[in-house]
mmCIF file of C-alpha atoms in Angstrom:
data_model
loop_
_atom_site.group_PDB
_atom_site.id
_atom_site.type_symbol
_atom_site.label_atom_id
_atom_site.label_comp_id
_atom_site.label_asym_id
_atom_site.label_seq_id
_atom_site.Cartn_x
_atom_site.Cartn_y
_atom_site.Cartn_z
ATOM 1 C CA MET A 1 -23.015 -6.157 63.059
ATOM 2 C CA ASP A 2 -19.789 -5.511 61.159
ATOM 3 C CA ALA A 3 -19.211 -7.559 58.013
ATOM 4 C CA PRO A 4 -16.913 -10.546 58.679
ATOM 5 C CA GLU A 5 -13.335 -9.924 57.555
ATOM 6 C CA ARG A 6 -11.851 -13.437 57.776
ATOM 7 C CA ILE A 7 -13.907 -16.136 56.082
ATOM 8 C CA ALA A 8 -13.298 -19.860 55.600
ATOM 9 C CA VAL A 9 -14.981 -21.794 52.790
ATOM 10 C CA VAL A 10 -15.011 -25.581 53.111
ATOM 11 C CA GLY A 11 -15.371 -27.189 49.697
ATOM 12 C CA ALA A 12 -13.872 -26.113 46.373
ATOM 13 C CA GLY A 13 -16.629 -27.088 43.990
ATOM 14 C CA ALA A 14 -18.515 -24.620 41.799
ATOM 15 C CA VAL A 15 -20.552 -23.213 44.700
ATOM 16 C CA GLY A 16 -17.698 -22.936 47.190
ATOM 17 C CA LEU A 17 -15.352 -21.293 44.690
ATOM 18 C CA THR A 18 -17.991 -18.783 43.637
ATOM 19 C CA VAL A 19 -18.722 -17.819 47.247
ATOM 20 C CA ALA A 20 -14.998 -17.557 47.986
ATOM 21 C CA HIS A 21 -14.373 -15.301 45.000
ATOM 22 C CA ASP A 22 -17.359 -13.079 45.654
ATOM 23 C CA VAL A 23 -16.634 -12.480 49.345
ATOM 24 C CA ALA A 24 -12.960 -11.917 48.550
ATOM 25 C CA THR A 25 -13.703 -9.286 45.924
ATOM 26 C CA ALA A 26 -15.991 -7.627 48.464
ATOM 27 C CA GLY A 27 -12.996 -7.110 50.733
ATOM 28 C CA ALA A 28 -12.769 -10.204 52.955
ATOM 29 C CA ARG A 29 -9.702 -12.365 53.559
ATOM 30 C CA VAL A 30 -10.693 -15.854 52.443
ATOM 31 C CA THR A 31 -9.238 -19.330 52.961
ATOM 32 C CA VAL A 32 -10.622 -22.289 50.994
ATOM 33 C CA PHE A 33 -10.273 -25.770 52.504
ATOM 34 C CA GLU A 34 -10.540 -28.748 50.140
ATOM 35 C CA ARG A 35 -9.576 -32.328 50.970
ATOM 36 C CA ASP A 36 -9.040 -33.262 47.301
ATOM 37 C CA ALA A 37 -8.353 -31.081 44.276
ATOM 38 C CA PRO A 38 -10.744 -28.230 43.407
ATOM 39 C CA GLY A 39 -13.681 -29.622 41.431
ATOM 40 C CA ALA A 40 -12.752 -33.224 42.238
ATOM 41 C CA GLY A 41 -16.074 -33.858 43.983
ATOM 42 C CA MET A 42 -19.537 -33.687 42.491
ATOM 43 C CA THR A 43 -18.884 -30.599 40.358
ATOM 44 C CA GLY A 44 -16.519 -32.658 38.231
ATOM 45 C CA ARG A 45 -19.302 -35.220 37.738
ATOM 46 C CA ALA A 46 -22.025 -32.703 36.848
ATOM 47 C CA ALA A 47 -23.813 -32.662 33.493
ATOM 48 C CA GLY A 48 -23.299 -28.923 32.969
ATOM 49 C CA ILE A 49 -26.855 -28.248 31.715
ATOM 50 C CA CYS A 50 -28.120 -24.700 32.305
ATOM 51 C CA TYR A 51 -31.584 -23.196 31.780
ATOM 52 C CA ASP A 52 -34.161 -20.882 33.311
ATOM 53 C CA ALA A 53 -37.205 -23.035 32.469
ATOM 54 C CA TYR A 54 -38.773 -23.171 35.911
ATOM 55 C CA ALA A 55 -42.377 -22.937 36.974
ATOM 56 C CA GLU A 56 -41.825 -21.313 40.382
ATOM 57 C CA ASP A 57 -40.961 -17.628 40.680
ATOM 58 C CA ILE A 58 -38.152 -18.073 43.208
ATOM 59 C CA ASP A 59 -36.442 -20.659 41.002
ATOM 60 C CA VAL A 60 -36.823 -18.397 37.981
ATOM 61 C CA SER A 61 -35.215 -15.449 39.738
ATOM 62 C CA VAL A 62 -32.177 -17.500 40.759
ATOM 63 C CA ALA A 63 -31.827 -19.216 37.376
ATOM 64 C CA ASP A 64 -32.188 -15.943 35.498
ATOM 65 C CA ARG A 65 -29.413 -14.407 37.582
ATOM 66 C CA ALA A 66 -27.221 -17.471 37.067
ATOM 67 C CA MET A 67 -27.744 -17.520 33.303
ATOM 68 C CA THR A 68 -26.865 -13.846 33.015
ATOM 69 C CA ARG A 69 -23.601 -14.386 34.861
ATOM 70 C CA ILE A 70 -22.732 -17.553 32.938
ATOM 71 C CA ARG A 71 -23.089 -15.680 29.665
ATOM 72 C CA SER A 72 -20.949 -12.824 30.964
ATOM 73 C CA LEU A 73 -18.190 -15.301 31.873
ATOM 74 C CA SER A 74 -18.292 -17.203 28.578
ATOM 75 C CA GLY A 75 -15.127 -16.730 26.591
ATOM 76 C CA THR A 76 -12.985 -16.044 29.653
ATOM 77 C CA ASP A 77 -9.998 -18.397 29.682
ATOM 78 C CA GLU A 78 -11.289 -21.828 28.605
ATOM 79 C CA PHE A 79 -14.830 -21.392 29.902
ATOM 80 C CA VAL A 80 -17.476 -21.378 27.149
ATOM 81 C CA PHE A 81 -21.253 -21.393 27.381
ATOM 82 C CA HIS A 82 -22.792 -23.247 24.440
ATOM 83 C CA GLU A 83 -26.206 -21.868 23.503
ATOM 84 C CA THR A 84 -28.463 -24.910 23.117
ATOM 85 C CA PRO A 85 -32.278 -25.074 23.377
ATOM 86 C CA TYR A 86 -33.656 -27.308 26.095
ATOM 87 C CA VAL A 87 -36.404 -29.706 24.959
ATOM 88 C CA PHE A 88 -38.569 -31.560 27.458
ATOM 89 C CA LEU A 89 -41.055 -34.074 26.114
ATOM 90 C CA ALA A 90 -43.773 -36.569 26.983
ATOM 91 C CA ARG A 91 -44.327 -39.686 24.916
ATOM 92 C CA ASP A 92 -47.536 -40.990 23.378
ATOM 93 C CA GLY A 93 -49.713 -42.700 25.964
ATOM 94 C CA ASP A 94 -48.211 -40.861 28.932
ATOM 95 C CA ASP A 95 -51.198 -38.659 29.696
ATOM 96 C CA ALA A 96 -49.917 -37.704 33.141
ATOM 97 C CA ALA A 97 -46.659 -36.348 31.716
ATOM 98 C CA VAL A 98 -48.522 -34.471 28.977
ATOM 99 C CA SER A 99 -50.753 -32.753 31.539
ATOM 100 C CA ALA A 100 -47.785 -31.930 33.765
ATOM 101 C CA LEU A 101 -45.894 -30.511 30.787
ATOM 102 C CA GLU A 102 -48.805 -28.298 29.710
ATOM 103 C CA GLU A 103 -49.261 -26.990 33.225
ATOM 104 C CA ALA A 104 -45.540 -26.391 33.743
ATOM 105 C CA VAL A 105 -45.166 -24.434 30.500
ATOM 106 C CA GLU A 106 -48.131 -22.222 31.377
ATOM 107 C CA ARG A 107 -46.532 -21.384 34.729
ATOM 108 C CA MET A 108 -43.157 -20.730 33.097
ATOM 109 C CA GLN A 109 -44.766 -18.344 30.648
ATOM 110 C CA VAL A 110 -46.467 -16.496 33.496
ATOM 111 C CA HIS A 111 -42.971 -15.828 34.816
ATOM 112 C CA GLY A 112 -41.784 -14.521 31.469
ATOM 113 C CA ARG A 113 -39.754 -17.521 30.380
ATOM 114 C CA GLU A 114 -39.145 -17.990 26.663
ATOM 115 C CA VAL A 115 -40.812 -21.396 26.510
ATOM 116 C CA SER A 116 -43.389 -22.835 24.114
ATOM 117 C CA THR A 117 -45.217 -26.115 23.571
ATOM 118 C CA VAL A 118 -44.822 -27.899 20.235
ATOM 119 C CA THR A 119 -46.052 -31.092 18.629
ATOM 120 C CA GLY A 120 -43.797 -33.915 17.577
ATOM 121 C CA ASP A 121 -43.997 -32.801 13.941
ATOM 122 C CA GLU A 122 -43.041 -29.233 14.866
ATOM 123 C CA LEU A 123 -40.154 -30.571 16.905
ATOM 124 C CA ALA A 124 -38.937 -32.635 13.943
ATOM 125 C CA ASP A 125 -39.021 -29.587 11.674
ATOM 126 C CA ARG A 126 -36.578 -27.808 13.948
ATOM 127 C CA PHE A 127 -34.262 -30.410 15.458
ATOM 128 C CA PRO A 128 -32.431 -33.542 14.234
ATOM 129 C CA ILE A 129 -34.040 -35.896 16.751
ATOM 130 C CA ARG A 130 -36.609 -38.668 16.548
ATOM 131 C CA THR A 131 -40.099 -37.387 17.340
ATOM 132 C CA ASP A 132 -42.563 -40.013 16.076
ATOM 133 C CA ASP A 133 -43.334 -41.077 19.656
ATOM 134 C CA VAL A 134 -43.705 -37.547 21.057
ATOM 135 C CA ALA A 135 -47.164 -36.568 22.283
ATOM 136 C CA LEU A 136 -46.130 -33.063 23.331
ATOM 137 C CA ALA A 137 -42.921 -31.167 23.953
ATOM 138 C CA GLY A 138 -41.775 -27.910 25.456
ATOM 139 C CA VAL A 139 -38.858 -25.906 24.097
ATOM 140 C CA ALA A 140 -36.948 -23.515 26.347
ATOM 141 C CA GLU A 141 -34.823 -21.087 24.345
ATOM 142 C CA ASN A 142 -32.758 -19.566 27.157
ATOM 143 C CA ALA A 143 -30.608 -22.619 27.760
ATOM 144 C CA GLY A 144 -27.301 -24.264 27.018
ATOM 145 C CA TRP A 145 -24.424 -26.173 28.541
ATOM 146 C CA ALA A 146 -20.905 -25.624 29.798
ATOM 147 C CA ASP A 147 -18.004 -27.702 31.067
ATOM 148 C CA PRO A 148 -18.072 -27.687 34.897
ATOM 149 C CA THR A 149 -14.324 -28.378 35.027
ATOM 150 C CA ALA A 150 -13.642 -25.260 32.953
ATOM 151 C CA TYR A 151 -15.783 -23.256 35.404
ATOM 152 C CA VAL A 152 -13.736 -24.587 38.322
ATOM 153 C CA ASP A 153 -10.461 -23.745 36.574
ATOM 154 C CA LEU A 154 -11.733 -20.250 35.817
ATOM 155 C CA PHE A 155 -12.776 -19.571 39.411
ATOM 156 C CA VAL A 156 -9.617 -21.027 40.926
ATOM 157 C CA GLY A 157 -7.732 -18.443 38.898
ATOM 158 C CA LYS A 158 -10.171 -15.680 39.811
ATOM 159 C CA CYS A 159 -9.898 -16.631 43.487
ATOM 160 C CA GLU A 160 -6.109 -16.561 43.358
ATOM 161 C CA ASP A 161 -6.205 -13.157 41.663
ATOM 162 C CA ALA A 162 -8.476 -11.954 44.494
ATOM 163 C CA GLY A 163 -5.992 -13.139 47.129
ATOM 164 C CA VAL A 164 -7.833 -16.280 48.269
ATOM 165 C CA GLU A 165 -5.628 -18.792 50.114
ATOM 166 C CA PHE A 166 -6.084 -22.487 49.291
ATOM 167 C CA ARG A 167 -5.512 -25.257 51.862
ATOM 168 C CA VAL A 168 -5.751 -28.489 49.869
ATOM 169 C CA GLY A 169 -5.263 -32.092 50.927
ATOM 170 C CA ASP A 170 -6.595 -32.273 54.484
ATOM 171 C CA SER A 171 -9.950 -33.417 55.840
ATOM 172 C CA VAL A 172 -11.362 -30.832 58.214
ATOM 173 C CA SER A 173 -14.005 -30.424 60.868
ATOM 174 C CA ILE A 174 -16.036 -27.360 61.763
ATOM 175 C CA ARG A 175 -16.103 -25.424 64.992
ATOM 176 C CA ALA A 176 -18.669 -22.897 66.143
ATOM 177 C CA ASP A 177 -18.819 -20.274 68.888
ATOM 178 C CA PRO A 178 -16.432 -18.941 67.723
ATOM 179 C CA PRO A 179 -16.308 -20.168 64.098
ATOM 180 C CA GLY A 180 -13.224 -22.165 63.225
ATOM 181 C CA VAL A 181 -11.793 -24.971 61.090
ATOM 182 C CA ALA A 182 -9.858 -27.871 62.572
ATOM 183 C CA ILE A 183 -7.473 -30.394 61.024
ATOM 184 C CA ASP A 184 -6.951 -33.589 63.060
ATOM 185 C CA ASP A 185 -9.046 -31.961 65.810
ATOM 186 C CA VAL A 186 -6.588 -29.088 66.081
ATOM 187 C CA VAL A 187 -8.084 -25.716 65.239
ATOM 188 C CA THR A 188 -5.954 -24.211 62.484
ATOM 189 C CA ALA A 189 -7.454 -20.751 62.643
ATOM 190 C CA ARG A 190 -10.400 -18.772 63.932
ATOM 191 C CA PHE A 191 -12.619 -17.037 61.426
ATOM 192 C CA ASP A 192 -15.388 -14.497 61.546
ATOM 193 C CA ALA A 193 -17.473 -16.828 59.382
ATOM 194 C CA VAL A 194 -17.272 -20.378 58.015
ATOM 195 C CA VAL A 195 -19.154 -21.456 54.877
ATOM 196 C CA VAL A 196 -19.740 -25.194 54.438
ATOM 197 C CA ALA A 197 -20.156 -25.934 50.733
ATOM 198 C CA ALA A 198 -18.996 -29.548 50.759
ATOM 199 C CA GLY A 199 -21.899 -31.127 48.896
ATOM 200 C CA VAL A 200 -23.458 -34.121 50.622
ATOM 201 C CA HIS A 201 -20.577 -34.165 53.114
ATOM 202 C CA SER A 202 -21.923 -30.891 54.491
ATOM 203 C CA ARG A 203 -24.408 -32.903 56.560
ATOM 204 C CA ARG A 204 -21.722 -34.731 58.537
ATOM 205 C CA LEU A 205 -19.524 -31.663 58.941
ATOM 206 C CA LEU A 206 -22.374 -29.636 60.389
ATOM 207 C CA ALA A 207 -23.846 -32.475 62.464
ATOM 208 C CA ASP A 208 -20.467 -33.030 64.101
ATOM 209 C CA ALA A 209 -20.440 -29.331 64.966
ATOM 210 C CA GLY A 210 -23.892 -29.639 66.541
ATOM 211 C CA TYR A 211 -26.006 -28.331 63.654
ATOM 212 C CA PRO A 212 -27.917 -31.104 61.840
ATOM 213 C CA ILE A 213 -29.399 -30.257 58.433
ATOM 214 C CA ALA A 214 -32.217 -31.916 56.456
ATOM 215 C CA LEU A 215 -30.112 -33.405 53.665
ATOM 216 C CA LYS A 216 -29.985 -36.873 52.118
ATOM 217 C CA PRO A 217 -27.461 -38.038 49.499
ATOM 218 C CA TYR A 218 -28.712 -39.992 46.522
ATOM 219 C CA ARG A 219 -26.839 -41.616 43.647
ATOM 220 C CA VAL A 220 -27.069 -40.503 40.012
ATOM 221 C CA GLN A 221 -25.285 -41.710 36.884
ATOM 222 C CA ALA A 222 -24.113 -40.367 33.535
ATOM 223 C CA LEU A 223 -22.001 -41.307 30.539
ATOM 224 C CA VAL A 224 -20.325 -39.755 27.519
ATOM 225 C CA GLY A 225 -20.765 -41.451 24.158
ATOM 226 C CA ALA A 226 -18.848 -40.823 20.940
ATOM 227 C CA CYS A 227 -21.181 -40.148 18.016
ATOM 228 C CA ASP A 228 -22.284 -37.387 15.662
ATOM 229 C CA TYR A 229 -24.987 -35.515 17.589
ATOM 230 C CA ARG A 230 -25.694 -31.842 16.988
ATOM 231 C CA GLY A 231 -29.175 -31.455 18.407
ATOM 232 C CA PRO A 232 -30.685 -29.873 21.526
ATOM 233 C CA THR A 233 -30.579 -30.885 25.155
ATOM 234 C CA VAL A 234 -33.467 -33.323 25.657
ATOM 235 C CA TYR A 235 -35.243 -34.426 28.818
ATOM 236 C CA ASP A 236 -37.603 -37.366 28.247
ATOM 237 C CA ALA A 237 -40.137 -37.169 31.082
ATOM 238 C CA THR A 238 -41.629 -40.529 30.220
ATOM 239 C CA ASN A 239 -38.293 -42.318 30.160
ATOM 240 C CA GLU A 240 -36.822 -40.130 32.932
ATOM 241 C CA SER A 241 -33.571 -39.618 31.049
ATOM 242 C CA TYR A 242 -31.684 -36.684 29.553
ATOM 243 C CA LEU A 243 -29.001 -36.031 26.962
ATOM 244 C CA ARG A 244 -27.067 -33.043 25.710
ATOM 245 C CA PRO A 245 -24.423 -32.341 23.071
ATOM 246 C CA HIS A 246 -20.828 -33.002 24.095
ATOM 247 C CA PRO A 247 -17.539 -32.333 22.266
ATOM 248 C CA VAL A 248 -17.193 -36.046 21.444
ATOM 249 C CA GLY A 249 -20.889 -36.607 20.782
ATOM 250 C CA VAL A 250 -23.382 -36.824 23.618
ATOM 251 C CA LEU A 251 -23.568 -36.747 27.423
ATOM 252 C CA ALA A 252 -26.504 -38.735 28.774
ATOM 253 C CA GLY A 253 -27.869 -39.702 32.153
ATOM 254 C CA ASP A 254 -30.048 -40.092 34.841
ATOM 255 C CA GLY A 255 -29.814 -43.466 36.491
ATOM 256 C CA VAL A 256 -31.254 -41.937 39.653
ATOM 257 C CA GLU A 257 -31.550 -44.169 42.686
ATOM 258 C CA PRO A 258 -34.295 -42.478 44.780
ATOM 259 C CA VAL A 259 -33.018 -43.854 48.073
ATOM 260 C CA GLU A 260 -30.593 -42.469 50.604
ATOM 261 C CA ALA A 261 -26.962 -43.332 49.864
ATOM 262 C CA ASP A 262 -24.001 -43.597 52.214
ATOM 263 C CA PRO A 263 -21.781 -40.613 51.344
ATOM 264 C CA ASP A 264 -18.682 -42.510 52.487
ATOM 265 C CA GLU A 265 -19.482 -45.929 50.982
ATOM 266 C CA TRP A 266 -20.935 -45.722 47.478
ATOM 267 C CA ASP A 267 -20.111 -47.055 44.024
ATOM 268 C CA GLU A 268 -18.541 -44.402 41.770
ATOM 269 C CA THR A 269 -18.757 -46.722 38.755
ATOM 270 C CA ALA A 270 -21.839 -46.616 36.544
ATOM 271 C CA ASP A 271 -24.040 -49.707 36.700
ATOM 272 C CA ASP A 272 -24.190 -52.028 33.687
ATOM 273 C CA TRP A 273 -27.972 -51.627 33.503
ATOM 274 C CA PHE A 274 -27.635 -47.862 33.398
ATOM 275 C CA VAL A 275 -25.069 -47.917 30.595
ATOM 276 C CA ARG A 276 -27.236 -50.304 28.583
ATOM 277 C CA ASP A 277 -30.466 -48.359 29.091
ATOM 278 C CA SER A 278 -28.837 -44.986 28.560
ATOM 279 C CA LEU A 279 -27.265 -46.058 25.266
ATOM 280 C CA ASP A 280 -30.635 -47.415 24.140
ATOM 281 C CA ALA A 281 -32.263 -44.081 24.996
ATOM 282 C CA VAL A 282 -29.631 -42.144 23.050
ATOM 283 C CA ARG A 283 -29.934 -44.430 20.047
ATOM 284 C CA HIS A 284 -33.695 -44.084 20.146
ATOM 285 C CA ARG A 285 -33.801 -40.293 20.384
ATOM 286 C CA THR A 286 -30.778 -39.254 18.301
ATOM 287 C CA GLU A 287 -30.699 -42.158 15.829
ATOM 288 C CA THR A 288 -26.943 -42.415 16.300
ATOM 289 C CA ASP A 289 -24.877 -45.342 17.570
ATOM 290 C CA PRO A 290 -22.692 -43.983 20.392
ATOM 291 C CA ALA A 291 -19.635 -45.781 21.718
ATOM 292 C CA VAL A 292 -19.055 -45.297 25.451
ATOM 293 C CA GLU A 293 -16.094 -43.069 26.194
ATOM 294 C CA ARG A 294 -16.611 -43.065 29.952
ATOM 295 C CA ALA A 295 -19.385 -43.627 32.485
ATOM 296 C CA TRP A 296 -19.626 -42.663 36.136
ATOM 297 C CA ALA A 297 -21.818 -42.110 39.175
ATOM 298 C CA GLY A 298 -22.111 -39.176 41.543
ATOM 299 C CA LEU A 299 -24.034 -38.078 44.610
ATOM 300 C CA CYS A 300 -26.664 -35.364 44.743
ATOM 301 C CA GLY A 301 -28.240 -33.888 47.866
ATOM 302 C CA ALA A 302 -32.000 -33.993 48.473
ATOM 303 C CA THR A 303 -34.066 -31.889 50.876
ATOM 304 C CA PRO A 304 -37.669 -32.361 52.077
ATOM 305 C CA ASP A 305 -39.095 -29.621 49.810
ATOM 306 C CA ARG A 306 -36.560 -29.803 46.932
ATOM 307 C CA ASN A 307 -35.274 -26.324 47.759
ATOM 308 C CA PRO A 308 -31.597 -25.987 48.707
ATOM 309 C CA LEU A 309 -30.240 -25.214 52.152
ATOM 310 C CA VAL A 310 -28.428 -21.889 51.902
ATOM 311 C CA GLY A 311 -27.767 -19.494 54.758
ATOM 312 C CA ALA A 312 -26.779 -19.379 58.411
ATOM 313 C CA VAL A 313 -27.222 -22.395 60.678
ATOM 314 C CA ALA A 314 -25.651 -20.503 63.585
ATOM 315 C CA ASP A 315 -23.896 -17.193 64.168
ATOM 316 C CA GLY A 316 -21.026 -17.123 61.720
ATOM 317 C CA VAL A 317 -21.656 -20.641 60.336
ATOM 318 C CA TYR A 318 -23.265 -20.983 56.912
ATOM 319 C CA VAL A 319 -24.220 -23.833 54.606
ATOM 320 C CA ALA A 320 -24.752 -24.067 50.849
ATOM 321 C CA ALA A 321 -25.945 -27.571 49.923
ATOM 322 C CA GLY A 322 -28.964 -29.650 48.868
ATOM 323 C CA TRP A 323 -29.113 -28.761 45.179
ATOM 324 C CA HIS A 324 -30.970 -31.794 43.775
ATOM 325 C CA GLY A 325 -28.440 -31.848 40.945
ATOM 326 C CA HIS A 326 -28.638 -28.089 40.198
ATOM 327 C CA GLY A 327 -25.526 -26.972 42.069
ATOM 328 C CA PHE A 328 -23.441 -26.145 39.012
ATOM 329 C CA MET A 329 -26.362 -24.524 37.233
ATOM 330 C CA TRP A 330 -27.161 -22.240 40.179
ATOM 331 C CA ALA A 331 -23.635 -21.646 41.484
ATOM 332 C CA PRO A 332 -23.061 -18.287 39.732
ATOM 333 C CA ALA A 333 -26.199 -16.854 41.346
ATOM 334 C CA MET A 334 -26.178 -18.534 44.741
ATOM 335 C CA GLY A 335 -22.509 -17.773 45.273
ATOM 336 C CA ALA A 336 -23.206 -14.078 44.799
ATOM 337 C CA LEU A 337 -26.346 -14.104 46.947
ATOM 338 C CA LEU A 338 -24.720 -15.931 49.840
ATOM 339 C CA ALA A 339 -21.667 -13.675 49.620
ATOM 340 C CA GLY A 340 -23.974 -10.671 49.796
ATOM 341 C CA GLU A 341 -25.714 -12.070 52.868
ATOM 342 C CA ILE A 342 -22.426 -12.828 54.616
ATOM 343 C CA ARG A 343 -21.034 -9.384 53.884
ATOM 344 C CA ASP A 344 -24.379 -7.706 54.667
ATOM 345 C CA THR A 345 -24.608 -6.100 51.237
ATOM 346 C CA ASP A 346 -27.731 -4.006 50.748
ATOM 347 C CA GLY A 347 -30.263 -5.725 48.485
ATOM 348 C CA VAL A 348 -28.226 -8.929 48.075
ATOM 349 C CA SER A 349 -29.283 -11.931 50.146
ATOM 350 C CA VAL A 350 -30.443 -15.515 49.891
ATOM 351 C CA PRO A 351 -34.216 -16.043 49.427
ATOM 352 C CA ASP A 352 -36.024 -16.859 52.662
ATOM 353 C CA GLN A 353 -37.338 -20.059 51.068
ATOM 354 C CA PHE A 354 -33.800 -21.498 51.200
ATOM 355 C CA ASP A 355 -33.189 -20.797 54.901
ATOM 356 C CA PRO A 356 -31.659 -24.036 56.287
ATOM 357 C CA LYS A 357 -33.277 -23.406 59.656
ATOM 358 C CA ARG A 358 -36.734 -23.992 58.159
ATOM 359 C CA PHE A 359 -36.065 -27.640 59.082
ATOM 360 C CA ASP A 360 -34.913 -29.168 62.359
ATOM 361 C CA GLY A 361 -32.516 -31.528 60.591
ATOM 362 C CA ASP A 362 -34.119 -34.760 61.780
ATOM 363 C CA GLU A 363 -36.997 -34.826 59.285
ATOM 364 C CA SER A 364 -38.093 -38.069 57.663
ATOM 365 C CA PHE A 365 -38.627 -37.590 53.929
ATOM 366 C CA THR A 366 -38.502 -39.425 50.622
ATOM 367 C CA VAL A 367 -35.698 -38.751 48.159
ATOM 368 C CA VAL A 368 -37.059 -37.234 44.943
ATOM 369 C CA GLU A 369 -34.824 -36.507 41.966
ATOM 370 C CA GLY A 370 -34.349 -32.930 40.821
ATOM 371 C CA MET A 371 -35.123 -33.175 37.110
ATOM 372 C CA THR A 372 -38.888 -33.648 36.934
ATOM 373 C CA LEU A 373 -41.726 -31.904 35.138
ATOM 374 C CA ASP A 374 -43.361 -31.097 38.454
ATOM 375 C CA ASP A 375 -40.303 -29.196 39.668
ATOM 376 C CA ASP A 376 -38.320 -27.586 36.910
ATOM 377 C CA SER A 377 -39.100 -28.545 33.366
#
């Protein structure tokens, strides 16, 4: 089959923009549809943490590719990747987390990741964080953080340079057989391929087109606090919270609600309990006293097996969703892989484990957050 020449991408977050750029530079004519401004959805609410500390080989291969590309982009325009070790720890008395951490690090090392286990005292010798309650920690060296908004701005410019057309401000629906995009139920144009990269809204768009996917939205929360913090990124497995350096001090989160959320009716404001608990966690770990600059909530997409849904759901109709909070982190790799699959590039395709058709789309499953020792730390 000939490579598609006219491609629509629905969604201008990190993933959608990367796909659009990569298929455009491969020779396709690309139109991006976005109902708001580029990056105004979940990408703009992302934490921006990046690492390759995974225990599964398929995750490692994607993360390694993403990290390589992120570093190559750093310093272009306003986009900067800040090299920052990633620390994941278990507290005293949490034997289950300690065992999971030991096992995860061993599997990461099997896959060649630069990760080591350290005691609380060893952690204190290296980083300016509180460690007297740490039973065991892992330190991943190949890690850091970046501003997701700067990534969006960079790729909007790269897309424009590659000739990508932007259609911003309209809600759309998807058509199949043949692929198309409609505004107010009127098909605006026919395409050789349509890529749906609209985050949790991908489920409705594809269901309305007759292609249900196994995706559930769930709510997460984060805040930025002003303080003097110059330490590593930290994931506390016992407390199920994370923090990373930020230009004004610290970005902290989790506040995960492990239940399905309504993607059209949800609270974008951070809960009072989350702000209180998150500030307490930051004070405890960093021994600073942050003042809240802003706090917010976002929606992540869950799948039954925690792997994303990336690939064709029908001839000429593709999806890229279900990231469990890793969409920004994986966008540089998954955008290239999906673009390679769409354009039928030799040796460049999405891993079979991410095939969206591995599920029927009507599965019953429990929402599980993405940042856990069992999955990625």
